[in-house]
CSV table of C-alpha atoms and ligand atoms in Angstrom, one decimal:
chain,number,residue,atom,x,y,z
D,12,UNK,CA,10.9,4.9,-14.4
D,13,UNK,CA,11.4,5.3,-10.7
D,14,UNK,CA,8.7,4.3,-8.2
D,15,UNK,CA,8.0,4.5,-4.8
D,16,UNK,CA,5.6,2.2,-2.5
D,17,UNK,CA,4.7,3.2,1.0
D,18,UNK,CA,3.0,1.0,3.5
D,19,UNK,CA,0.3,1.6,5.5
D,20,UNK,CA,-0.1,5.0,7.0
D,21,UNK,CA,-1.0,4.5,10.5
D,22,UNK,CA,-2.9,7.6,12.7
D,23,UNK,CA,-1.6,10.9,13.0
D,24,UNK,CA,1.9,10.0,13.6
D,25,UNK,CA,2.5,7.7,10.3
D,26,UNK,CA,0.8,10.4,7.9
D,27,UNK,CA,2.5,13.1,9.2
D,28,UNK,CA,5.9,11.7,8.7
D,29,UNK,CA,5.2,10.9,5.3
D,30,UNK,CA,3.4,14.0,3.4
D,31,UNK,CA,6.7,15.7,5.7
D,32,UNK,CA,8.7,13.6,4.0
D,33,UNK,CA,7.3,13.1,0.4
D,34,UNK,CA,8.0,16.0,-1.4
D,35,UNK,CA,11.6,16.5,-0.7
D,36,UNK,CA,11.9,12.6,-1.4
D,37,UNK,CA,10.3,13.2,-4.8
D,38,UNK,CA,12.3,16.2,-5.9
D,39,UNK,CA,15.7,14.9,-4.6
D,40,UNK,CA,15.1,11.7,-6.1
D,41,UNK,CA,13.6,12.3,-9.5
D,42,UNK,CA,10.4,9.8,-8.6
D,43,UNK,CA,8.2,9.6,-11.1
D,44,UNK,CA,5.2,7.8,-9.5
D,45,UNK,CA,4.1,7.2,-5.5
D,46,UNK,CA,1.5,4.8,-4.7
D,47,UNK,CA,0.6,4.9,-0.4
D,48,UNK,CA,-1.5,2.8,0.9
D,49,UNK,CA,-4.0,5.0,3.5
D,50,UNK,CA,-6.1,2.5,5.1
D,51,UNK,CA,-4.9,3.8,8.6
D,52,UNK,CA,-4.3,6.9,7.7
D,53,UNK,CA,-7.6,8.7,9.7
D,54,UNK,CA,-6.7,7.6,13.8
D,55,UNK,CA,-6.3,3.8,12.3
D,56,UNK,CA,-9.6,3.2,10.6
D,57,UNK,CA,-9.8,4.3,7.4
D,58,UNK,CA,-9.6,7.4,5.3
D,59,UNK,CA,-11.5,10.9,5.2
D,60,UNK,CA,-11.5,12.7,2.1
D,61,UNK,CA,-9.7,15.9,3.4
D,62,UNK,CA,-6.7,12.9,4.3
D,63,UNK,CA,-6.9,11.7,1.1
D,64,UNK,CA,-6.2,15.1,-0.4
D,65,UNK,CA,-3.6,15.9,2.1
D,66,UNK,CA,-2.0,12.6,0.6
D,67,UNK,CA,-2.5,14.0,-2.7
D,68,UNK,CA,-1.1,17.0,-1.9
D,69,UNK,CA,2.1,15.8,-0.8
D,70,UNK,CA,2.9,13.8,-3.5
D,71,UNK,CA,1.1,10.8,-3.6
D,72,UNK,CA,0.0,10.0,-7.4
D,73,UNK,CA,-2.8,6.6,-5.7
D,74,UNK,CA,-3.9,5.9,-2.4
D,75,UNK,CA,-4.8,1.9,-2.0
D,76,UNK,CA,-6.6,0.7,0.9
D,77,UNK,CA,-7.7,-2.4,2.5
D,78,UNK,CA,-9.9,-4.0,4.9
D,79,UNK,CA,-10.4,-0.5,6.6
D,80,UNK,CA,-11.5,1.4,3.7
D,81,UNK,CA,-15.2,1.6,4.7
D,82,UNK,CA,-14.4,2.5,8.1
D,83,UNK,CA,-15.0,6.4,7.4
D,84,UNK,CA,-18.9,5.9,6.4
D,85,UNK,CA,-18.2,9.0,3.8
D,86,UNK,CA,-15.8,7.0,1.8
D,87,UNK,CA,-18.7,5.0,0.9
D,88,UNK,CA,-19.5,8.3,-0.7
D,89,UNK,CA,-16.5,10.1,-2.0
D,90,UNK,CA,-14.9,7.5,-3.7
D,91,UNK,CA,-17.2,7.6,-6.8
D,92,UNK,CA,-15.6,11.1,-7.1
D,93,UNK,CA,-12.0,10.5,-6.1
D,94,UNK,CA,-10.2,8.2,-8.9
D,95,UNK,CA,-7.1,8.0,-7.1
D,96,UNK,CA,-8.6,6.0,-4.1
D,97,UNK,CA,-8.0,2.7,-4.7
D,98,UNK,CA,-10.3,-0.1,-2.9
D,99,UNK,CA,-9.8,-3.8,-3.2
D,100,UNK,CA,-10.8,-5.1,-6.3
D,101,UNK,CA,-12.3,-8.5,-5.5
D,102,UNK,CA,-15.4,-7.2,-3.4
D,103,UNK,CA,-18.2,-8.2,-4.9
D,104,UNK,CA,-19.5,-6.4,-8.2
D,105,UNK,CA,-21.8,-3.2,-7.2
D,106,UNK,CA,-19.5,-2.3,-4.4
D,107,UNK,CA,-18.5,1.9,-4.8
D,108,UNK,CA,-15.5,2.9,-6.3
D,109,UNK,CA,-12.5,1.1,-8.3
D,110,UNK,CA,-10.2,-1.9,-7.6
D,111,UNK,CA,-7.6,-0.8,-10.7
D,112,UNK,CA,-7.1,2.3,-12.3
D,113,UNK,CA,-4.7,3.9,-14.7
D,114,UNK,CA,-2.6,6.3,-14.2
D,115,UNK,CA,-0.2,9.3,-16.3
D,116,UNK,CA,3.6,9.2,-14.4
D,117,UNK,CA,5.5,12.2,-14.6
D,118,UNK,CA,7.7,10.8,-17.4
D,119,UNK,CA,4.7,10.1,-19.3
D,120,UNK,CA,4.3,6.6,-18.5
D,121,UNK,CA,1.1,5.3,-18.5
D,122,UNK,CA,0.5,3.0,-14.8
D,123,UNK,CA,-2.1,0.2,-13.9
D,124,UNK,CA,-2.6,0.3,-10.2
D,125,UNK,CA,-4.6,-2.8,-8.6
D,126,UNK,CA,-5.5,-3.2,-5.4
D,127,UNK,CA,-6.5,-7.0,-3.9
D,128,UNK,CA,-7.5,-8.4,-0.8
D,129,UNK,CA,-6.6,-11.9,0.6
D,130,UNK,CA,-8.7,-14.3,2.1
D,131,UNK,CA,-6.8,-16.2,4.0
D,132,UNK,CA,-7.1,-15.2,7.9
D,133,UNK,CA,-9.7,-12.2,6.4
D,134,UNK,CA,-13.2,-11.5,5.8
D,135,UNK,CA,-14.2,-13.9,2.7
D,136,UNK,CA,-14.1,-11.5,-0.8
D,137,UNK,CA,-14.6,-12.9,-4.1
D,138,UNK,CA,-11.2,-14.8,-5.2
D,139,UNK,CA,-8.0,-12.0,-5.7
D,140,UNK,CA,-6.5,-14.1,-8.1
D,141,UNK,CA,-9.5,-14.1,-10.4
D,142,UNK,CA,-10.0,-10.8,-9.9
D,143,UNK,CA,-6.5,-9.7,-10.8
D,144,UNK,CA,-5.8,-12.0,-13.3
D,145,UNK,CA,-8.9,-10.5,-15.4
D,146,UNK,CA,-7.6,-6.9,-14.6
D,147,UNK,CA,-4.5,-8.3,-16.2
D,148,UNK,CA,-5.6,-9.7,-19.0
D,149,UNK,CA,-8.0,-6.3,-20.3
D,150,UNK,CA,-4.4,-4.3,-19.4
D,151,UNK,CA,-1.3,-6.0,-20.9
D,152,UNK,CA,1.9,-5.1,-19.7
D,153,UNK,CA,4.0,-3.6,-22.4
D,154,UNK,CA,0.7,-3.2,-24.9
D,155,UNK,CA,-2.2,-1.3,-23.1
D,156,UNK,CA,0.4,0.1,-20.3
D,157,UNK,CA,4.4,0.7,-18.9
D,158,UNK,CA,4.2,-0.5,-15.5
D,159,UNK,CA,1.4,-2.2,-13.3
D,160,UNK,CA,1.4,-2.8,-9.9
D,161,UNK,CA,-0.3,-4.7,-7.3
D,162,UNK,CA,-0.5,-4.0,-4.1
D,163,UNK,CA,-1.7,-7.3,-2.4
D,164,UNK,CA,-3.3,-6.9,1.1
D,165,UNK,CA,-3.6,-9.4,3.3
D,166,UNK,CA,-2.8,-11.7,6.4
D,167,UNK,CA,-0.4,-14.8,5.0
D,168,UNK,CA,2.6,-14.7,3.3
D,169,UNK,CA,2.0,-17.4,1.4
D,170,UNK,CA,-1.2,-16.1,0.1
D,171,UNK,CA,1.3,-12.4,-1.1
D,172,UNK,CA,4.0,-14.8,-2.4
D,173,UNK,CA,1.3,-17.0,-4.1
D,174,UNK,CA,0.1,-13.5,-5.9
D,175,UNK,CA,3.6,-12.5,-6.7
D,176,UNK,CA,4.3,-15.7,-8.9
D,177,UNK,CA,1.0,-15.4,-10.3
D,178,UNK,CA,1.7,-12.6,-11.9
D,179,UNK,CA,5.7,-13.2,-12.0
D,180,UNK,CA,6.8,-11.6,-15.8
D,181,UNK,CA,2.9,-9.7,-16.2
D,182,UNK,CA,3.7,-6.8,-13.8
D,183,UNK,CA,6.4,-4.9,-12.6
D,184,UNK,CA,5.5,-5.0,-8.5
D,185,UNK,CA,3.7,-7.0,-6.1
D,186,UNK,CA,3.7,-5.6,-2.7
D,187,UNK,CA,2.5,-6.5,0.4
D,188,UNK,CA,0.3,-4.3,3.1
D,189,UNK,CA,-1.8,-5.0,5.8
D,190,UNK,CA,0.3,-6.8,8.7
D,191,UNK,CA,2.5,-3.8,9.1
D,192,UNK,CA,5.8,-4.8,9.7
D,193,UNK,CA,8.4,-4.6,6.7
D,194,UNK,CA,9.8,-8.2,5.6
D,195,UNK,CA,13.4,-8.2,4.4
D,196,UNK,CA,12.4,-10.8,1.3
D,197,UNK,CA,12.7,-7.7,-1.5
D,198,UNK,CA,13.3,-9.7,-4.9
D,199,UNK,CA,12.9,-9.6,-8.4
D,200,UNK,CA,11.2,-12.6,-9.4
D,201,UNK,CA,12.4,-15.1,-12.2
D,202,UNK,CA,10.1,-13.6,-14.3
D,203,UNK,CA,10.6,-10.1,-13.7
D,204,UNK,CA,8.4,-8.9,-11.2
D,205,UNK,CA,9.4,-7.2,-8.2
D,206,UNK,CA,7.9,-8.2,-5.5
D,207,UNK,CA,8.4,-7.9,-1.4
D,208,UNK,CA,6.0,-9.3,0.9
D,209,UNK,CA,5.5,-6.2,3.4
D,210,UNK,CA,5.9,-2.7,2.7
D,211,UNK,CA,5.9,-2.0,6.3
D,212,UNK,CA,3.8,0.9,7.8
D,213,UNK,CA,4.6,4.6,7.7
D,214,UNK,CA,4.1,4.4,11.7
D,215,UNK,CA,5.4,4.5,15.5
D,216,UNK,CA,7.3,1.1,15.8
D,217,UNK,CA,7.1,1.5,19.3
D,218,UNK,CA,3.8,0.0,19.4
D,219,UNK,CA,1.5,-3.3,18.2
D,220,UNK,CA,1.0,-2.6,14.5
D,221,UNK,CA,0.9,1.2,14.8
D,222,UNK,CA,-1.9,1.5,18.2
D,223,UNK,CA,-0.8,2.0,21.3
D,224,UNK,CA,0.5,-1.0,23.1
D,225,UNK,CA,-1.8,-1.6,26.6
D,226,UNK,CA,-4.8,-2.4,24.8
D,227,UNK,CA,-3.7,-5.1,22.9
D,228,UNK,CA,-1.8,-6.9,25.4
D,229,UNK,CA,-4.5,-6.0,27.5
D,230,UNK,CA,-6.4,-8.2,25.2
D,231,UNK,CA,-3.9,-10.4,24.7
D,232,UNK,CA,-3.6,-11.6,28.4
D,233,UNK,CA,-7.7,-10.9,29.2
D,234,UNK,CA,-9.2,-11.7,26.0
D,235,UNK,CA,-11.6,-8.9,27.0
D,236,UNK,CA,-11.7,-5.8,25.5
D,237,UNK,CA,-11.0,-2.8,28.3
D,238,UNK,CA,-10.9,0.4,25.5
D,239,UNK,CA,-10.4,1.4,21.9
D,240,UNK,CA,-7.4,0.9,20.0
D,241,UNK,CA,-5.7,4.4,19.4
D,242,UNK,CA,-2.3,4.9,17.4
D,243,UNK,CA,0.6,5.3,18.8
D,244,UNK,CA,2.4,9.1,18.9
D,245,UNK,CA,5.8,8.7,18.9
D,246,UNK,CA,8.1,9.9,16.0
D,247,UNK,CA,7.2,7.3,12.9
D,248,UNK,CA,9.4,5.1,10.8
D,249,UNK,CA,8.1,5.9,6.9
D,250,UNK,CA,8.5,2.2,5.4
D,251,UNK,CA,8.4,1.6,2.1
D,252,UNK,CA,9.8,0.2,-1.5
D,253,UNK,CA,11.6,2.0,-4.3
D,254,UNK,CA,11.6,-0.3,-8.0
D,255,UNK,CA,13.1,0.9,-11.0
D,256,UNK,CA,11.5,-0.1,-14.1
D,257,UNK,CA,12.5,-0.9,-17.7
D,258,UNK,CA,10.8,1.5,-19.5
D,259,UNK,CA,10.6,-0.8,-22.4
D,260,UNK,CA,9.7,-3.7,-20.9
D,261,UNK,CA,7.6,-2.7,-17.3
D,262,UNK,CA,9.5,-5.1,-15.7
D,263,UNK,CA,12.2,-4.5,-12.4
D,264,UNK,CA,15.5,-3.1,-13.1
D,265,UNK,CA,16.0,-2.9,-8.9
D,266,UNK,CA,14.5,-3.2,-6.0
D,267,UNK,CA,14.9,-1.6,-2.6
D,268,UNK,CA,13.3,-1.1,0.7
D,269,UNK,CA,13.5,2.2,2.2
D,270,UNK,CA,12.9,3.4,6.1
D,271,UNK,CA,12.8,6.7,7.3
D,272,UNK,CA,12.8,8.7,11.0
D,273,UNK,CA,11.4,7.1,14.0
D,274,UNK,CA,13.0,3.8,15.7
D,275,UNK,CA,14.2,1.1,12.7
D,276,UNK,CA,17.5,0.9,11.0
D,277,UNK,CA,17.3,3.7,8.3
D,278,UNK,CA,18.0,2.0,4.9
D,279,UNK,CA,17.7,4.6,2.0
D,280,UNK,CA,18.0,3.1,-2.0
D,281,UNK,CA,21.5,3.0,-3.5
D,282,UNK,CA,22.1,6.9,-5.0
D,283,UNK,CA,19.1,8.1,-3.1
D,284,UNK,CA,19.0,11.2,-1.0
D,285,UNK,CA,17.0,11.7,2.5
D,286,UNK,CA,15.4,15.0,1.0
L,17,FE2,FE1,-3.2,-1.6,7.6
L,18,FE2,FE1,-5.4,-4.0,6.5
């Protein structure tokens, strides 16, 4: 099966370019399954429901999140209803919603999507590879489902590349979100995994991680705050991974970054088309 990974959606800008993008990406390139993480998505903090279903809408199959997912107080709400939102799955037990979920592919396969948070440089969570390695072990690759994967947000990339040997041979990606910029480290893992430490955002790269740039080197020179952070306008780079998967196995076949519009190189996956 063929499946595509896009980074953080960041503001206005970032979503737009990718629900423009998405559908001609699927139907041009057979996809079977999207996964996008949305964290951003609502003017960098968060994600409404009517986002979420614009998401949907576009193509998306699961929206995973991060640190911002509770920024929008009404997700706190709408998730218990919304099965394809995906928050981080080591918050403590009681918290709304779901860490993993699976999901029906458009070739039938059934998919595990997980969502953890790291800890290092980050607000202390219960332990992600606990948390993931119990996901794991209810939901078998290969037994229980055809393809799982994690997308692993957080600060250090040691802490992603930690997870992606973790589970090196159990799951078919690990992914990176969360610092916004897309690593050139794509790989499949001894074991089989795919596995690529940033996804990059869907975003204006002419910017600090998506907001516009005067604030934060406002902050960075002043160390005091002088206004909010608000996302950057300019014409978006969509950023994100393509894997092909065994069908029999769940493990990677190929994997391959892929950049779209806005300022970065464009890199599309070998045989794919732009829309
Ligand atoms: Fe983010
Ligand atoms: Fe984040």
């Amino acid at each position: 099966m063929r499946l595509l990974f896009l980074g953080d959606l960041v503001g206005r800008s970032g979503r737009q370019a990718a629900v423009d993008v998405l559908p001609g990406l699927v139907e041009a390139n057979a996809i079977d399954f999207v996964i996008v993480n949305g964290e951003n998505s609502a003017a960098g903090f968060g994600i409404t429901e009517a986002i979420l279903q614009e998401v949907l809408d576009a193509g998306a199959d699961v929206v995973t999140t991060g640190n911002h997912i509770w920024d929008q107080r009404d997700t706190l709400v709408y998730i218990e209803r919304q099965d394809r939102l995906i928050r981080p799955v080591n918050f403590p037990s009681g918290t709304p919603g779901r860490g993993a979920n699976i999901f029906t592919a458009r070739n039938g396969a059934r998919v595990l999507v997980v969502n953890a948070m790291g800890r290092v440089f980050m607000d202390s969570l219960d332990d992600p590879f606990t948390a993931v390695e119990r996901v794991l072990d209810s939901t078998p690759l290969g037994e229980v489902v055809d393809a799982i994967v994690i997308d692993m947000h957080a600060e250090a990339t040691s802490e992603k590349q930690a997870m992606g040997h973790f589970v090196d041979g159990r799951a078919s990606l690990v992914v990176g979100t969360h610092t916004h910029v897309p690593t050139a480290d794509h790989q499949i893992l001894p074991g089989g995994t795919a596995y690529m430490s940033d996804a990059g955002m869907c975003g204006d790269y002419d910017s600090v991680l998506g907001m516009e740039k005067d604030e934060p080197i406002s902050r960075f020179l002043r160390k005091i705050p002088s206004g909010r952070f608000t996302p950057a306008m300019g014409d978006a780079t969509v950023c994100g991974v393509a894997v092909e998967i065994d069908d029999r196995t769940g493990l990677a076949e190929t994997v391959e970054p892929l950049r779209l519009g806005g300022r970065l190189a464009q890199v599309l996956p070998t045989g794919w088309k732009a829309c």
